Tab-separated table of C-alpha atoms and ligand atoms in Angstrom:
chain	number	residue	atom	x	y	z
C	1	UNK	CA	109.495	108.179	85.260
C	2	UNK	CA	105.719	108.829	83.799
C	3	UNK	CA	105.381	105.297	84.024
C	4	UNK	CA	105.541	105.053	87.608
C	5	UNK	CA	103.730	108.173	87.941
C	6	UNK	CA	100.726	107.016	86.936
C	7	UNK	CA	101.154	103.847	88.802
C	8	UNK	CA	100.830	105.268	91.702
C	9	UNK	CA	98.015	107.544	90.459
C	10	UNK	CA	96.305	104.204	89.224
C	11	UNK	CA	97.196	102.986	92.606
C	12	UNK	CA	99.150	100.110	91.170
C	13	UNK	CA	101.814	100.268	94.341
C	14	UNK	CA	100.851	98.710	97.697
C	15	UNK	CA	102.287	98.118	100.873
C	16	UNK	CA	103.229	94.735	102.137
C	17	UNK	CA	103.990	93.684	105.758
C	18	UNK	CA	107.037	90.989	106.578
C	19	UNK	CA	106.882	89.723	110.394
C	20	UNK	CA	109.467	89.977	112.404
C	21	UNK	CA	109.903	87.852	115.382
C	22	UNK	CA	111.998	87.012	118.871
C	23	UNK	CA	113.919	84.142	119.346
C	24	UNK	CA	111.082	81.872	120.228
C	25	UNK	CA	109.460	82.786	117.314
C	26	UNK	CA	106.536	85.016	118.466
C	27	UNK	CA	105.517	88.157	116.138
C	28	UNK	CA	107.453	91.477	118.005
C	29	UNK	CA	107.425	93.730	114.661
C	30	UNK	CA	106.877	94.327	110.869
C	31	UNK	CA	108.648	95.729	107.832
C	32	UNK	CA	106.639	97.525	104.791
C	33	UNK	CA	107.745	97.103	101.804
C	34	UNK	CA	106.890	98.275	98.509
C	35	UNK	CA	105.433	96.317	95.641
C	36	UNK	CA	104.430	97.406	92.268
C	37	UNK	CA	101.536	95.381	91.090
C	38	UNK	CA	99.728	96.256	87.714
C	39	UNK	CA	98.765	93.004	86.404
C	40	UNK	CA	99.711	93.390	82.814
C	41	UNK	CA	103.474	93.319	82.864
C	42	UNK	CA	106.051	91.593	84.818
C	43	UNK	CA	106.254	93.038	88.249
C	44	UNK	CA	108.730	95.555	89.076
C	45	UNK	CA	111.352	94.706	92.354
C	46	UNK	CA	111.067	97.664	94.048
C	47	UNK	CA	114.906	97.708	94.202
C	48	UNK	CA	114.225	99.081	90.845
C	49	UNK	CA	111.467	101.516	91.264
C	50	UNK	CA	112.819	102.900	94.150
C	51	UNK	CA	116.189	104.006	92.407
C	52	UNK	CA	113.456	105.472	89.229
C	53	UNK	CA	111.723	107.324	92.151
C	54	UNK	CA	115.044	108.684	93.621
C	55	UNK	CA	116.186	109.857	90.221
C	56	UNK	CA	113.026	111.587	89.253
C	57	UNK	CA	112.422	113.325	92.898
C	58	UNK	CA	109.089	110.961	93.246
C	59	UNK	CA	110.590	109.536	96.259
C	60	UNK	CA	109.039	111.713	98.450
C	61	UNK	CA	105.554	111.473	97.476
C	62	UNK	CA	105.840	107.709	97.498
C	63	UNK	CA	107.640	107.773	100.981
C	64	UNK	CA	104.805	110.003	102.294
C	65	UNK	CA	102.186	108.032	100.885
C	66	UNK	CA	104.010	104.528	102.322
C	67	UNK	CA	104.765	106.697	105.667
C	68	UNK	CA	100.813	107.486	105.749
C	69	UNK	CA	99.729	104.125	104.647
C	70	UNK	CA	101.721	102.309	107.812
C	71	UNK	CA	100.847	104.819	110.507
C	72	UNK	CA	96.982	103.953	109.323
C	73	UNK	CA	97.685	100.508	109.659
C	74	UNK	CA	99.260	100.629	113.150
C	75	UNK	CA	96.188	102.446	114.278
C	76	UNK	CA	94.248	99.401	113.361
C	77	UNK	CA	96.389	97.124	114.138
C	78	UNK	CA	96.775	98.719	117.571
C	79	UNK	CA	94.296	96.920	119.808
C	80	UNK	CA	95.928	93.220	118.723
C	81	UNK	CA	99.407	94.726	119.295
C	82	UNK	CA	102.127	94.011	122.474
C	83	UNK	CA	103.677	96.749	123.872
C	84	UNK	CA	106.662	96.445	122.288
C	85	UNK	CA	105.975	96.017	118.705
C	86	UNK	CA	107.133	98.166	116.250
C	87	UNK	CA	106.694	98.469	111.993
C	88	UNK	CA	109.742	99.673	110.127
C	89	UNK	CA	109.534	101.998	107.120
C	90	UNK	CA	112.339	102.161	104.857
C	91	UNK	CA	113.790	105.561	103.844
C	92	UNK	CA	115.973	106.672	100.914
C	93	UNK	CA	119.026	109.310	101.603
C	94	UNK	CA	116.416	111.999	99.772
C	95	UNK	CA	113.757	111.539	101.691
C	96	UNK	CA	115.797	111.227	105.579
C	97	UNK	CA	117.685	114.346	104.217
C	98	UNK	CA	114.617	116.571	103.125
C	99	UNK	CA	114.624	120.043	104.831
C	100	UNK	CA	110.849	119.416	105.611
C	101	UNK	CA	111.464	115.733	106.903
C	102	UNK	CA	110.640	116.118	110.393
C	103	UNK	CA	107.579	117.809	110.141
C	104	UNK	CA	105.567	115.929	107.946
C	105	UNK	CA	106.290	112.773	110.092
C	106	UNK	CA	105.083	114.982	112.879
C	107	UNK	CA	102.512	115.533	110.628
C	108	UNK	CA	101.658	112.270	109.846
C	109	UNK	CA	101.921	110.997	112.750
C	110	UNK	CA	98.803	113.646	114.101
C	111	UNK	CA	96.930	113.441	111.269
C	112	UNK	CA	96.359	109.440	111.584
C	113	UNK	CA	96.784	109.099	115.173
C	114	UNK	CA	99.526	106.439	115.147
C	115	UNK	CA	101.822	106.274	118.222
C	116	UNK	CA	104.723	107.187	117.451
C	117	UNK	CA	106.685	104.595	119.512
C	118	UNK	CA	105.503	102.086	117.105
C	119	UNK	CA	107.233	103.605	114.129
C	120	UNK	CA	110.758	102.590	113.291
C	121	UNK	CA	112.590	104.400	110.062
C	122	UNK	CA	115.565	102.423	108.476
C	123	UNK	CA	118.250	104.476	107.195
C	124	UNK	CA	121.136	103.061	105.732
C	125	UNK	CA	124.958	103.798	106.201
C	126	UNK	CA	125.299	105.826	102.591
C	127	UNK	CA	122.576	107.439	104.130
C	128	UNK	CA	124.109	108.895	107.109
C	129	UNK	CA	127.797	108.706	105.396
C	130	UNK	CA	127.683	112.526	104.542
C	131	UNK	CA	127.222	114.433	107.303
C	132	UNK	CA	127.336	112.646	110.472
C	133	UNK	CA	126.524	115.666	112.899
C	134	UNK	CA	123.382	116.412	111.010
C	135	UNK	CA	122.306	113.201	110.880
C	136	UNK	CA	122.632	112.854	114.595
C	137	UNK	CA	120.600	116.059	115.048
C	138	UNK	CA	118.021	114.965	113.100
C	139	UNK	CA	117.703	111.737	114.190
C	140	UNK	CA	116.858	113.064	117.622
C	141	UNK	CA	114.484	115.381	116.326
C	142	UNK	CA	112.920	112.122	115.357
C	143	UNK	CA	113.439	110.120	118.205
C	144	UNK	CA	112.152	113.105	120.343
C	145	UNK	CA	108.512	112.352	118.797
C	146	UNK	CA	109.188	108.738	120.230
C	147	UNK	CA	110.650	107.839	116.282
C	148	UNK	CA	113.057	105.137	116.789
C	149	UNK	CA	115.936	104.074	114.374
C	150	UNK	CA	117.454	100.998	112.629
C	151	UNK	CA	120.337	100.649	110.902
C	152	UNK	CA	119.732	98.640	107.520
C	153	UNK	CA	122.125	96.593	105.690
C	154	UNK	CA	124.519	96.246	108.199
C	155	UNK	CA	128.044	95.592	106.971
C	156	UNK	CA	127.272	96.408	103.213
C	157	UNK	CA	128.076	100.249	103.107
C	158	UNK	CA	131.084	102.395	104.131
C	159	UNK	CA	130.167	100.833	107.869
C	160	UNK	CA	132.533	102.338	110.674
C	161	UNK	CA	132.197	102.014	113.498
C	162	UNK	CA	131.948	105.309	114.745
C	163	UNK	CA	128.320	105.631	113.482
C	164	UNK	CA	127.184	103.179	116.161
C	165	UNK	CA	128.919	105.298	118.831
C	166	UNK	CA	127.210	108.538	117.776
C	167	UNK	CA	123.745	108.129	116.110
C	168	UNK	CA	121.224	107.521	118.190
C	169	UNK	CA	120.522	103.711	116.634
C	170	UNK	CA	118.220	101.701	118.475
C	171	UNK	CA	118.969	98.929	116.507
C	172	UNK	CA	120.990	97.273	113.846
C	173	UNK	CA	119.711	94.803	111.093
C	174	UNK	CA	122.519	92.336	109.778
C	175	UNK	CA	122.412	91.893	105.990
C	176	UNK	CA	121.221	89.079	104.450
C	177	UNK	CA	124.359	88.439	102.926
C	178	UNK	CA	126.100	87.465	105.830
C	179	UNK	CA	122.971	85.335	106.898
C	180	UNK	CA	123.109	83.756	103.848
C	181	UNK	CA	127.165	82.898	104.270
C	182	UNK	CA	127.602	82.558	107.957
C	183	UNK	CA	127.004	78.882	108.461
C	184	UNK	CA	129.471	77.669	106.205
C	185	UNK	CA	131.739	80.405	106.175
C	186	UNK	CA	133.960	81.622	109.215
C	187	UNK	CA	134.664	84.973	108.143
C	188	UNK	CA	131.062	85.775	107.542
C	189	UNK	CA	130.430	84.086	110.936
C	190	UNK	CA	133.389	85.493	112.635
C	191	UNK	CA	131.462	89.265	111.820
C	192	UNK	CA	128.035	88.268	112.906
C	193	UNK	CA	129.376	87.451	115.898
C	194	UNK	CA	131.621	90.671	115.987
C	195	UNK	CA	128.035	92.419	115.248
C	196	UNK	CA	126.378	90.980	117.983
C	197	UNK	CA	129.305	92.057	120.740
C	198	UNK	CA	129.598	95.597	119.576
C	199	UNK	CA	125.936	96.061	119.396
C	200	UNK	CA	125.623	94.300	122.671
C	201	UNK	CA	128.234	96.490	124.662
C	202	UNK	CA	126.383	99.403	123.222
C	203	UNK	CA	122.674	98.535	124.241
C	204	UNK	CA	121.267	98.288	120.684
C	205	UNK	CA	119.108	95.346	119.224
C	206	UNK	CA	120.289	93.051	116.903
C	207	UNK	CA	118.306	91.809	113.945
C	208	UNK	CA	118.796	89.055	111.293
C	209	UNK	CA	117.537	89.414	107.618
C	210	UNK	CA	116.939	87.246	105.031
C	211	UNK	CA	116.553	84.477	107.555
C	212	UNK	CA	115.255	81.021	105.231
C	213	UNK	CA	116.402	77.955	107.023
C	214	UNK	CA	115.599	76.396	110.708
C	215	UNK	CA	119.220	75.861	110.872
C	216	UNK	CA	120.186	79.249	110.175
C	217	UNK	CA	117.880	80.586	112.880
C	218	UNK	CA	118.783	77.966	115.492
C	219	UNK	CA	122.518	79.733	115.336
C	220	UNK	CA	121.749	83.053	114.775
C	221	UNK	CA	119.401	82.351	118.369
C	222	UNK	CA	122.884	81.248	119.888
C	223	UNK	CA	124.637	83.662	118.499
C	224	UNK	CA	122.767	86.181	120.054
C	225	UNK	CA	120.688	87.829	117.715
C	226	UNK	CA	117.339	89.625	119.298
C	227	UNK	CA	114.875	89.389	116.242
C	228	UNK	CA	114.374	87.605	112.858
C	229	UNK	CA	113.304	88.766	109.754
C	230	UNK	CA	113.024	86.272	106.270
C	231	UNK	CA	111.441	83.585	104.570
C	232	UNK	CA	111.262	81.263	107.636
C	233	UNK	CA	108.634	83.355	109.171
C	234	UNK	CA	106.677	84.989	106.481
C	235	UNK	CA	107.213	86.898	103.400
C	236	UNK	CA	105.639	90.640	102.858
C	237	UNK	CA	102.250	90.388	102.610
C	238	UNK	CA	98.951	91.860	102.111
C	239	UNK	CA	98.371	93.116	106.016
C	240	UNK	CA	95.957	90.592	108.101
C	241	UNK	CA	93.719	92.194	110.674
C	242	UNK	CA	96.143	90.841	112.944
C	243	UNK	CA	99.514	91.250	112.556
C	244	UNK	CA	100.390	87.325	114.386
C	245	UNK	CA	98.971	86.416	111.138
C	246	UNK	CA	101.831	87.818	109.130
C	247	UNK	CA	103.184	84.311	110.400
C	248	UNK	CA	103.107	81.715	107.625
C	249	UNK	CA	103.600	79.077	109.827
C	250	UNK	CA	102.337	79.831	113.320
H	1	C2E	P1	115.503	95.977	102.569
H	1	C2E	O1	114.946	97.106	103.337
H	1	C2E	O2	116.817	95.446	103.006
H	1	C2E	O3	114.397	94.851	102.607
H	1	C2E	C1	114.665	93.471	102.722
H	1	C2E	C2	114.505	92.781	101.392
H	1	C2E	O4	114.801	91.398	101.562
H	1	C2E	C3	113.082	92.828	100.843
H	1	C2E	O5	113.190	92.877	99.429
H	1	C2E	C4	112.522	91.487	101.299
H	1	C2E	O6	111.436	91.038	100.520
H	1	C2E	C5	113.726	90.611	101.118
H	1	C2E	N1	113.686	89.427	101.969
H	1	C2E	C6	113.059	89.270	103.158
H	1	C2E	N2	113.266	88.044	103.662
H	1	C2E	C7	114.064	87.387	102.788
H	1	C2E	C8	114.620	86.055	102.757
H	1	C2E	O7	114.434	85.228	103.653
H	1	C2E	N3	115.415	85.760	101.699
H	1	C2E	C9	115.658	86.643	100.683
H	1	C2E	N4	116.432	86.254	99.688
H	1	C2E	N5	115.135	87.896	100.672
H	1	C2E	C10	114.347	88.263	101.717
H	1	C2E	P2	112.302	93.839	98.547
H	1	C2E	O8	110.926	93.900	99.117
H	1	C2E	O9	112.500	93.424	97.142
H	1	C2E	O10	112.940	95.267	98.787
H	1	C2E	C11	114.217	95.597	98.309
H	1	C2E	C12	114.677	96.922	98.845
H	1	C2E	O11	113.882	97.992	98.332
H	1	C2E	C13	114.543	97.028	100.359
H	1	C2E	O12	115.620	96.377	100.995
H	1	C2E	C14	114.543	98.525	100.541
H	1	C2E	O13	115.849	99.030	100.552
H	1	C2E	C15	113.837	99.011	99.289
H	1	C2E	N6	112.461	99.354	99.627
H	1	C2E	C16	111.358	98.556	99.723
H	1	C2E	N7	110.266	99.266	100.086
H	1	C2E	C17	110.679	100.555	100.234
H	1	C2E	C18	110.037	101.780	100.605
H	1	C2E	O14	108.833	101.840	100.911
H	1	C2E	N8	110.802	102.924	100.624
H	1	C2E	C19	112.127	102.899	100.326
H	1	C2E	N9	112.819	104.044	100.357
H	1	C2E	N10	112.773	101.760	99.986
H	1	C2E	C20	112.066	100.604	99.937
H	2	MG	MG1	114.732	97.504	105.216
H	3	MG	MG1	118.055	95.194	104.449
């Protein structure tokens, strides 16, 4: 879409930052996310833009561009960070699937200097759905750079099972649909807790979106969840020179 196009040539898209945090509420990661912000006319979700990009093939230069734009900001961000913390980037099926994929985050990667452990890509199910063997092998072309892996939207897509056995997922976030649902409804709750075994047996981290309410986090704690993402903590934001500040109520 032209539209968008220039956009991004205007630089009307930024990235914003939503903490993530541990059970006792410190900071332990980040998401970016996408935001179209031109001042003139009502702002575009990028639920929306994303799908214009992925029609029109623009996908890739805005996933390089957001790709580019994070690794920067973990370099700076690196002398506030703990050792474990880690900002996810969100890819479309297009842009995971690319033939070139692998190399430019190689590339990126060396041309900004970020380490690569702090990177984390989020794939979705559809994404992997296809062709489960090359997803595998590219994954750990990824993870071989010291790329790790998160599985987003947990429950919403053509889940099975199977996909947690053989992709190399270091961890798995729980849509916010089932945070949302979970406290007054036992089926909902009854699956988050299913989540939480499987991923449990299988040594991968379990995170909750969409997380708004106290009460919501105080069971999702119990439950067994290892980080929290939503509302309660901070929405996406313009990045603070240090990322504790992503925290909107410390
Ligand atoms: P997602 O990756 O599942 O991101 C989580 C969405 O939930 C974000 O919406 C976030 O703002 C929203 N959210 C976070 N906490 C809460 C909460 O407590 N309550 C509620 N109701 N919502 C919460 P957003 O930013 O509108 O992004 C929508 C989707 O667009 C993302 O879903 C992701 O799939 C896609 N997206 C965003 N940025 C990018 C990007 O850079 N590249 C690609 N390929 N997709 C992106
Ligand atoms: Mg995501
Ligand atoms: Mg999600």
């Amino acid at each position: 879409d032209a539209r968008l196009r220039a956009a991004f040539d205007e630089g009307e898209l930024h990235v914003r930052y939503q903490p993530q945090v541990d059970a006792r509420g410190r900071v332990v990661g980040a998401e970016a996310l996408m935001r179209w912000i031109d001042g003139t006319c009502d702002p575009v979700g990028p639920a929306e833009f994303i799908a214009i990009a992925e029609e029109s093939g623009l996908i890739h230069l805005l996933g390089d561009w957001c790709l580019e734009a994070v690794c920067e900001r973990l370099v700076a961000w690196e002398p506030h960070l703990g050792s474990a913390f880690r900002c996810s980037v969100n890819l479309s099926a297009a842009e995971f699937l690319h033939p070139d994929f692998v190399e430019r985050v190689g590339d990126v990667i060396e041309r900004t200097g970020a380490a690569p452990h702090r990177l984390r890509l989020e794939i979705t199910e559809d994404t992997v759905l296809t062709d489960l063997e090359f997803a595998a092998e590219r994954m750990n072309a990824l993870r071989a750079l010291g790329v790790e892996f998160s599985l987003d939207d947990f429950g919403t897509g053509y889940a099975s099972l199977t996909y947690l056995r053989r992709l190399p997922v270091a961890e798995v976030k729980i849509d916010q649909s089932y945070v949302a649902r979970f406290l007054e409804d036992p089926a909902d709750a009854a699956i988050v807790r299913a989540i939480v075994d499987l991923c449990r047996s299988l040594d991968i981290r379990v995170v909750a979106e969409g997380v708004e309410t106290r009460a919501q986090f105080d069971r999702l704690v119990e439950e067994g969840c290892d980080a929290f993402q939503g509302y309660l903590f901070g929405r996406a934001s313009v990045p603070p020179a240090d990322p504790r500040s992503l925290l909107e109520r410390p």
